[in-house]
Coordinates of C-alpha atoms and ligand atoms in Angstrom, one line a residue:
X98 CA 191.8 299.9 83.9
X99 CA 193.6 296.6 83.1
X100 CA 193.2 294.6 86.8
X101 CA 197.1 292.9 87.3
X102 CA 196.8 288.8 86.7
X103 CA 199.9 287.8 87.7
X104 CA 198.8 286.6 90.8
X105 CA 196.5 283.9 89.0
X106 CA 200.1 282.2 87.8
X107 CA 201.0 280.0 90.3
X108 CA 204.4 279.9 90.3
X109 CA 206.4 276.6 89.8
X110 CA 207.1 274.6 92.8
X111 CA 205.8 276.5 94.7
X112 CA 202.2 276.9 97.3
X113 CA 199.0 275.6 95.5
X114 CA 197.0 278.6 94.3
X115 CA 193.4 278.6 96.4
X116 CA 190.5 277.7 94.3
X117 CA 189.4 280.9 94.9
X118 CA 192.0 282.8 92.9
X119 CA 192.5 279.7 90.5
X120 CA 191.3 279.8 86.6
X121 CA 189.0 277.7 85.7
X122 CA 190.5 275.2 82.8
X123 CA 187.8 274.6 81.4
X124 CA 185.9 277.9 81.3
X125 CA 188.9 279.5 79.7
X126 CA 188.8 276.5 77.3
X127 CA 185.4 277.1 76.2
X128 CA 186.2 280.9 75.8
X129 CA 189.3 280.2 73.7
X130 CA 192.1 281.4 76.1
X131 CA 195.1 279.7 77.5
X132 CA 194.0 276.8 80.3
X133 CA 197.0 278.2 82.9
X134 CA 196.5 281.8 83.1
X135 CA 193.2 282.5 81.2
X136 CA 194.3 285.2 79.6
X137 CA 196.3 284.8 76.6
X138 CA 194.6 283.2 73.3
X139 CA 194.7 279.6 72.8
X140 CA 194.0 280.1 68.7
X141 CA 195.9 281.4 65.8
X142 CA 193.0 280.8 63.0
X143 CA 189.7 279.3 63.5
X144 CA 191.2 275.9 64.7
X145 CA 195.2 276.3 64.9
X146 CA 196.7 276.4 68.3
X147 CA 199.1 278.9 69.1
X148 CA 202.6 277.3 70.1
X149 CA 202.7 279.3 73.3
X150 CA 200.9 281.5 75.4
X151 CA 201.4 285.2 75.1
X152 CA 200.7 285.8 78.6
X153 CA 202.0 283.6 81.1
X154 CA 204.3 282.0 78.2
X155 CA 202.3 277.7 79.0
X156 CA 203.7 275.8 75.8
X157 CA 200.7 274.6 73.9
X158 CA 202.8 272.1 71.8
X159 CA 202.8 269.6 74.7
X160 CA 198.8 269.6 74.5
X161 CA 197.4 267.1 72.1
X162 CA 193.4 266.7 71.5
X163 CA 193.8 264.9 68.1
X164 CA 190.6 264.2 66.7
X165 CA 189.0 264.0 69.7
X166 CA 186.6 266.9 70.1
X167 CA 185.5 266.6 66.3
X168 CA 184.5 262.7 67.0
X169 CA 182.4 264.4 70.0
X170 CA 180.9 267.4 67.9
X171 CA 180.0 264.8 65.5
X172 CA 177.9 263.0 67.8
X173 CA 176.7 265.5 69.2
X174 CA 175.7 267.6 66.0
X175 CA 174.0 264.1 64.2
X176 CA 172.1 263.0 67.3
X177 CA 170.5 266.5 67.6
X178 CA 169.9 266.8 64.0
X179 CA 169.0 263.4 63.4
X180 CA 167.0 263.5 66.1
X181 CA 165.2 266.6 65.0
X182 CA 164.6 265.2 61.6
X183 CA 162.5 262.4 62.5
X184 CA 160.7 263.8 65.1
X185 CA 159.6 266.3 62.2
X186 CA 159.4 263.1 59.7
X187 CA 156.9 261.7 62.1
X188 CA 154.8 264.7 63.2
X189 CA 154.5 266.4 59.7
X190 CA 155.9 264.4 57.1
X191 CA 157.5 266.5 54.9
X192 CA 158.9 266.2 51.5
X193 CA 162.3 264.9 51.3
X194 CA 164.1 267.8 49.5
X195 CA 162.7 269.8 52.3
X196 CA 164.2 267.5 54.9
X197 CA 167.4 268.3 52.9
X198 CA 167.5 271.8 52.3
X199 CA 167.1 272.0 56.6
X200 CA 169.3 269.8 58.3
X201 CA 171.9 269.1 55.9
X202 CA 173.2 272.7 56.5
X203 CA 172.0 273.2 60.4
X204 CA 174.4 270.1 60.9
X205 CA 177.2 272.0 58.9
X206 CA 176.1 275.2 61.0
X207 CA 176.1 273.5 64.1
X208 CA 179.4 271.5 63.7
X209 CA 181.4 274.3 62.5
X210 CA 180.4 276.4 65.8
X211 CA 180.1 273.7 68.5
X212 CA 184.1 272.5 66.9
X213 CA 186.0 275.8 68.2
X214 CA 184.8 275.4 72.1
X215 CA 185.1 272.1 72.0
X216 CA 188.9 272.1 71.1
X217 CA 189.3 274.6 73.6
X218 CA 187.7 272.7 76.4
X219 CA 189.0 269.6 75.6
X220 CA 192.9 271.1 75.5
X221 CA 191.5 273.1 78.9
X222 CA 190.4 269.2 80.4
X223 CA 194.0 268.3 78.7
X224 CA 195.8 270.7 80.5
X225 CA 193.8 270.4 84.0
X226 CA 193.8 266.8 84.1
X227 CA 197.9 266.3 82.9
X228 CA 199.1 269.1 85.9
Ligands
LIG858 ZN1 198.6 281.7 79.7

């Protein structure tokens, strides 16, 4: 049984919704799905945004992250693996090609799959912070 969401879309102009009943921006970010209703899907491809949402019909074109979340992911992903490298540098001085063969495609791994939630929360902090 599909539950009825149309009482998560507040309507416009009108009461505040409760917290209780309210979608959390962000969580629905991180999932992928539309900030407003948390429901419809915030992506066409692996990083495209949709121009609308299919559910509750929020226009995603007014929402824009630029290069923001892949300046964040690319933090994030170097100082973990460059972190990780010389700790292992240190403790058990490997040879270099090793070193490369490891974290050269962990930080490839790690960006490509940290760079899809982190659109999506930063259009769901966009959306929450702009309304
Ligand atoms: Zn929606």
């Amino acid at each position: 049984m599909i539950p009825d969401t149309t009482d998560k879309i507040p309507a416009a102009g009108g009461e505040p919704s409760s917290p209780a009943v309210a979608v959390s921006a962000v969580r629905a970010g991180l999932k992928g799905r539309c900030p407003r209703c948390g429901e419809g899907r915030l992506f066409a491809g692996f990083l495209k945004v949709r121009p609308g949402c299919d559910t509750c019909g929020l226009d995603f074109s007014t929402i824009q992250t630029g290069d923001g979340p892949a300046s964040f992911i690319m933090q994030i992903a170097g100082f973990a693996v460059g972190f990780s490298a010389l700790v292992v540098e240190i403790k058990y001085h490997p040879p270099m090609w090793l070193h490369l063969v490891v974290w050269l495609p962990l930080v490839v791994v790690l960006s490509l799959a940290l760079m899809r939630p982190g659109r999506g929360l930063m259009i769901g902090l966009q959306y929450r912070n702009q309304t």
